Tab-separated table of C-alpha atoms and ligand atoms in Angstrom:
chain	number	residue	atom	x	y	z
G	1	UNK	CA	105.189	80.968	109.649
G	2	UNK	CA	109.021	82.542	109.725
G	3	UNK	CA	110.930	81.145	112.147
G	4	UNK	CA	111.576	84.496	114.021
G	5	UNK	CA	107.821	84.890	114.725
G	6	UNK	CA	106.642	83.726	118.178
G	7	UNK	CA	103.195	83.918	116.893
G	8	UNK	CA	100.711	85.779	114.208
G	9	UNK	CA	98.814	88.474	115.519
G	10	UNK	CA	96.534	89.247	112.638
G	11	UNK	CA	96.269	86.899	109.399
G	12	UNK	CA	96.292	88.687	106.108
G	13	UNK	CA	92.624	88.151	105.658
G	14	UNK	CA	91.750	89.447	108.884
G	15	UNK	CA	94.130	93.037	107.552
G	16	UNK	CA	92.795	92.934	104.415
G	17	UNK	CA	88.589	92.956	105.418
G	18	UNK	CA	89.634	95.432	107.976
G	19	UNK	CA	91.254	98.292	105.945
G	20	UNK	CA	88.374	97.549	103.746
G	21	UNK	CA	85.975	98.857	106.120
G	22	UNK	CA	88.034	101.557	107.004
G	23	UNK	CA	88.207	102.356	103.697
G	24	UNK	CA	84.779	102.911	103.561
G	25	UNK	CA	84.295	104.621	106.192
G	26	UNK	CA	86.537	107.470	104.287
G	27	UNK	CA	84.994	107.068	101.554
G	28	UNK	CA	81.583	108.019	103.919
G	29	UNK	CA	83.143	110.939	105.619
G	30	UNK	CA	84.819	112.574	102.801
G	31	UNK	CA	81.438	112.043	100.110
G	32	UNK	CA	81.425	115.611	99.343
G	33	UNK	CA	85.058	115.937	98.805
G	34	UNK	CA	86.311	115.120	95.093
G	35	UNK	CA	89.839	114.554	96.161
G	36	UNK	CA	91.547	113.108	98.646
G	37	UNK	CA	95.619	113.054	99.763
G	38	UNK	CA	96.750	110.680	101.883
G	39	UNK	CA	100.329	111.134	102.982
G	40	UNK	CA	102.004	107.767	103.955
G	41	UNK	CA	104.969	108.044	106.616
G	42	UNK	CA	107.698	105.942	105.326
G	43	UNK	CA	108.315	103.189	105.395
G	44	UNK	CA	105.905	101.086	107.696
G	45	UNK	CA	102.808	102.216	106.696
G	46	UNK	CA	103.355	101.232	102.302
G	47	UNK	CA	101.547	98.099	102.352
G	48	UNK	CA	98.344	99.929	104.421
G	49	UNK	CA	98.459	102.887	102.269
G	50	UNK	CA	98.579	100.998	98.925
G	51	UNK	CA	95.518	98.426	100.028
G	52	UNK	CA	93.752	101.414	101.514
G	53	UNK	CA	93.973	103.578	98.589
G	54	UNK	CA	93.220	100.514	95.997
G	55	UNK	CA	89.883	100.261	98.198
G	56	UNK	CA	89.046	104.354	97.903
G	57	UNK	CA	86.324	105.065	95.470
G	58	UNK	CA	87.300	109.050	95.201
G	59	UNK	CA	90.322	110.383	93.654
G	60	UNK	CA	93.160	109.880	95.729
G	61	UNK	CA	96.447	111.655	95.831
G	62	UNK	CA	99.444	109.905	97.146
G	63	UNK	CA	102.573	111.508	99.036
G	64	UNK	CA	105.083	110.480	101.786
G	65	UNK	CA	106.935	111.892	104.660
G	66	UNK	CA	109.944	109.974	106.441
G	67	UNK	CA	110.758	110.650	109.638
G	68	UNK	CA	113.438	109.807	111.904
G	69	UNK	CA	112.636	106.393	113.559
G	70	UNK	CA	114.004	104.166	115.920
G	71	UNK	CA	117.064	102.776	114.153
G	72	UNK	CA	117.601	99.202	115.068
G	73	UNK	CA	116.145	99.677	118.639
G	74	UNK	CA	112.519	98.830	119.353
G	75	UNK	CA	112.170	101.659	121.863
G	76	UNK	CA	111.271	105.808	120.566
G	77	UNK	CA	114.597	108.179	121.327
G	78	UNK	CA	111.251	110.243	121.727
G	79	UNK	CA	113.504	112.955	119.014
G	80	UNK	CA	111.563	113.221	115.858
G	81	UNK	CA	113.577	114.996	112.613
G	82	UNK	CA	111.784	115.059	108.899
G	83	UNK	CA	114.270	112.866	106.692
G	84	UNK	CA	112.498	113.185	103.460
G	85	UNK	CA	109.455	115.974	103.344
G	86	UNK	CA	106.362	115.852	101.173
G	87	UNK	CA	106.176	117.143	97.638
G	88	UNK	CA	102.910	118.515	97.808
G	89	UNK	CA	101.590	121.962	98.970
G	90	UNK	CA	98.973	120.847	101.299
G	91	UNK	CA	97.485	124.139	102.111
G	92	UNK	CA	93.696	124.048	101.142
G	93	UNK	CA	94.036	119.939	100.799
G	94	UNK	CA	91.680	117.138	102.557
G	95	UNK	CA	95.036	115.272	104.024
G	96	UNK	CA	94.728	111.910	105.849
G	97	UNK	CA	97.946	110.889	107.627
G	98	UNK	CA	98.307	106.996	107.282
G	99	UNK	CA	100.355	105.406	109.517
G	100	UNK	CA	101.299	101.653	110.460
G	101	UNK	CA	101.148	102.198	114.072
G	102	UNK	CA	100.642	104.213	117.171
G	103	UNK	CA	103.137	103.618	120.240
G	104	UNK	CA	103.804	106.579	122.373
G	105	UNK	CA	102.237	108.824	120.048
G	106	UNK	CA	105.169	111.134	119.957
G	107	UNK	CA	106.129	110.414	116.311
G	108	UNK	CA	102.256	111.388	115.114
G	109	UNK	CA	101.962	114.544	117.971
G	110	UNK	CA	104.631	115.902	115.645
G	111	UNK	CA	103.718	115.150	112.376
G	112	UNK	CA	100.250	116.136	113.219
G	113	UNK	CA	101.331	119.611	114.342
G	114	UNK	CA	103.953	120.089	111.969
G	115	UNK	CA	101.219	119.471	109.000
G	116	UNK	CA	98.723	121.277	110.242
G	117	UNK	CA	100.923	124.422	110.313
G	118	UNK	CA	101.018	124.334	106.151
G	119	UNK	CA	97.292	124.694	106.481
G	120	UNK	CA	95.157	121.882	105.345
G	121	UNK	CA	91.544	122.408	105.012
G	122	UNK	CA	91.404	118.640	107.095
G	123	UNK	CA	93.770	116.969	108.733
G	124	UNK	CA	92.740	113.209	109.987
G	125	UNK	CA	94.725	110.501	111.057
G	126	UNK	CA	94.317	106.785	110.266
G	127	UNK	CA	96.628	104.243	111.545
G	128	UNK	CA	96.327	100.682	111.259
G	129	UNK	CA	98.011	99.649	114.984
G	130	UNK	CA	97.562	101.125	118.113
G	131	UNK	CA	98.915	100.036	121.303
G	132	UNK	CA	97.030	102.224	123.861
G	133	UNK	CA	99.205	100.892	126.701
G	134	UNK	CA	102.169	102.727	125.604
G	135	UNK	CA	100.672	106.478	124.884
G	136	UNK	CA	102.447	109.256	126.612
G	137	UNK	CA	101.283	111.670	123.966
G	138	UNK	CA	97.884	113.302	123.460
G	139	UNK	CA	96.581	112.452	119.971
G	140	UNK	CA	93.444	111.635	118.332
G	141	UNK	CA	93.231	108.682	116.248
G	142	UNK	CA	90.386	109.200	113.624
G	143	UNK	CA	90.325	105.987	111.970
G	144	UNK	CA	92.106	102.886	113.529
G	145	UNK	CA	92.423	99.582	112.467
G	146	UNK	CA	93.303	97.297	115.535
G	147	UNK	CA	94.228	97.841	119.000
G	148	UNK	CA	97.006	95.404	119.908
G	149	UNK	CA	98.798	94.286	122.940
G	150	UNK	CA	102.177	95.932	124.074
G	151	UNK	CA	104.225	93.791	122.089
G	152	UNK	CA	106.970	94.489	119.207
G	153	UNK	CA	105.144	93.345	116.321
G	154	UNK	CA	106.557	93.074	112.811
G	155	UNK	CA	105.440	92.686	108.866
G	156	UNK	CA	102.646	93.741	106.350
G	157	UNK	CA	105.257	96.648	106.303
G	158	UNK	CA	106.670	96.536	109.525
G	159	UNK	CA	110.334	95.787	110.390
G	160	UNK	CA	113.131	95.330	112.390
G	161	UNK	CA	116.162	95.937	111.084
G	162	UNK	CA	114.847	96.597	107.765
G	163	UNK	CA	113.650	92.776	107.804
G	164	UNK	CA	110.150	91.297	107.954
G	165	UNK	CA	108.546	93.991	106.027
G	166	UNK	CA	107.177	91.826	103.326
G	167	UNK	CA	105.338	89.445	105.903
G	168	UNK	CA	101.887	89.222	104.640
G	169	UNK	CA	100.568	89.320	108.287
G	170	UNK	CA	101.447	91.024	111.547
G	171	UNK	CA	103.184	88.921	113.800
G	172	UNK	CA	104.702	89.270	117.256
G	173	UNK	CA	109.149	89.214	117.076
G	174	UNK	CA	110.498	86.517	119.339
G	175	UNK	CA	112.135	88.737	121.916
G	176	UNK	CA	115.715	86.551	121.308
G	177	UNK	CA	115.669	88.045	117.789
G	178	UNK	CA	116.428	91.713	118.794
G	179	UNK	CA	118.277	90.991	122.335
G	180	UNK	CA	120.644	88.667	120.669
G	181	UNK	CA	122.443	91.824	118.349
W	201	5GP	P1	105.665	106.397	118.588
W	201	5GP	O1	106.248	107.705	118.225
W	201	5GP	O2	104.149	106.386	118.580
W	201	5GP	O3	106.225	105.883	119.900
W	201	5GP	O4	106.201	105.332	117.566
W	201	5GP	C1	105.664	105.189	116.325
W	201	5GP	C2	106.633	104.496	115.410
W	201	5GP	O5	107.427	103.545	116.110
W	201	5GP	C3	105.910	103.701	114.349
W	201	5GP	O6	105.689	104.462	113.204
W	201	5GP	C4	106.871	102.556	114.102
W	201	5GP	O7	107.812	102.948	113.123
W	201	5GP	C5	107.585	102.356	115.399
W	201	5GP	N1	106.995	101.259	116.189
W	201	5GP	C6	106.299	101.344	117.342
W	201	5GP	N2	105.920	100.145	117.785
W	201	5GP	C7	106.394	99.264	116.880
W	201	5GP	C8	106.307	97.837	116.765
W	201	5GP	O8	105.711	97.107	117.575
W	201	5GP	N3	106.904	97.292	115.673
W	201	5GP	C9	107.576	98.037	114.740
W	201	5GP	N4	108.121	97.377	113.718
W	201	5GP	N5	107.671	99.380	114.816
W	201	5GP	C10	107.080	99.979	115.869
């Protein structure tokens, strides 16, 4: 284990049979749909959206959307602003947001809304983390993978800082790491 984790939340394996099932699940739901796009919100969620779309049977369309995030604090300024925007019409697309995970559920209330105004014919969400604790906004999580404590929790494509992201599991961020910058 790295020496900045306090402890491992969920092992790879654990991640890996997990978005598996949820993969399946899609793959249930969406039967009489030939094509799928997922859109992927940069950057937390590439490791999810890569094993969740290798574990897809349908066709499946890849895009991504980054949005403003939380810099080097571990706290939402609750201000969301598109960075980079999709390169995909969506209108008349079966979209599935994929995201790494769910805090106060402002980043998702957005893109949720701002998506749906480019008229999808679906619009689901599937996030991997949700911390339930936290939620100040009112959004529906259609596929999830874990509920997790409220705790700042970093790899399988989670950072801080830009660091940790290529952590094979999800592991909690000893608290000295962040307060000592
Ligand atoms: P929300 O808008 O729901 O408060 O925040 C969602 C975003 O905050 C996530 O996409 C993620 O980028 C970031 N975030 C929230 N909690 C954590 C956490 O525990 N660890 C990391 N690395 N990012 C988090």
């Amino acid at each position: 284990m790295h020496q900045d984790i306090a402890y491992v939340l969920l092992e790879h394996d654990q991640i890996t049979t997990r978005v598996r099932e949820l993969a399946q699940q899609i793959d249930r739901d969406y039967a009489d749909v030939d094509e799928l796009l997922l859109v992927g919100v940069l950057k937390g969620s590439i490791m999810f959206i890569v094993d969740l779309a290798r574990s897809l049977q349908r066709h499946v369309a890849l895009d991504f959307i980054a949005i403003s995030s939380y810099g080097q604090a571990t706290e939402t300024s609750g201000v969301v602003r598109v960075l980079k925007d999709l390169e995909t019409d969506i209108s008349g697309r079966h979209v599935v947001i994929v995201e790494d995970i769910v805090d106060s559920g402002l980043t998702l209330a957005y893109l949720r809304a701002n998506l749906q105004r480019r008229n999808p014919a679906s619009l689901r969400i599937c996030a991997l983390l949700d911390k339930p604790e936290r939620r100040t906004a009112d959004v529906v999580i259609d596929y999830l993978g874990f509920h997790i404590p409220n705790e700042f929790v970093v790899g399988y494509g989670l950072d801080y800082a830009e660091r940790y992201r290529n952590l094979p599991y999800i592991g909690v961020l000893r608290p000295e790491v962040y307060r000592g910058r």
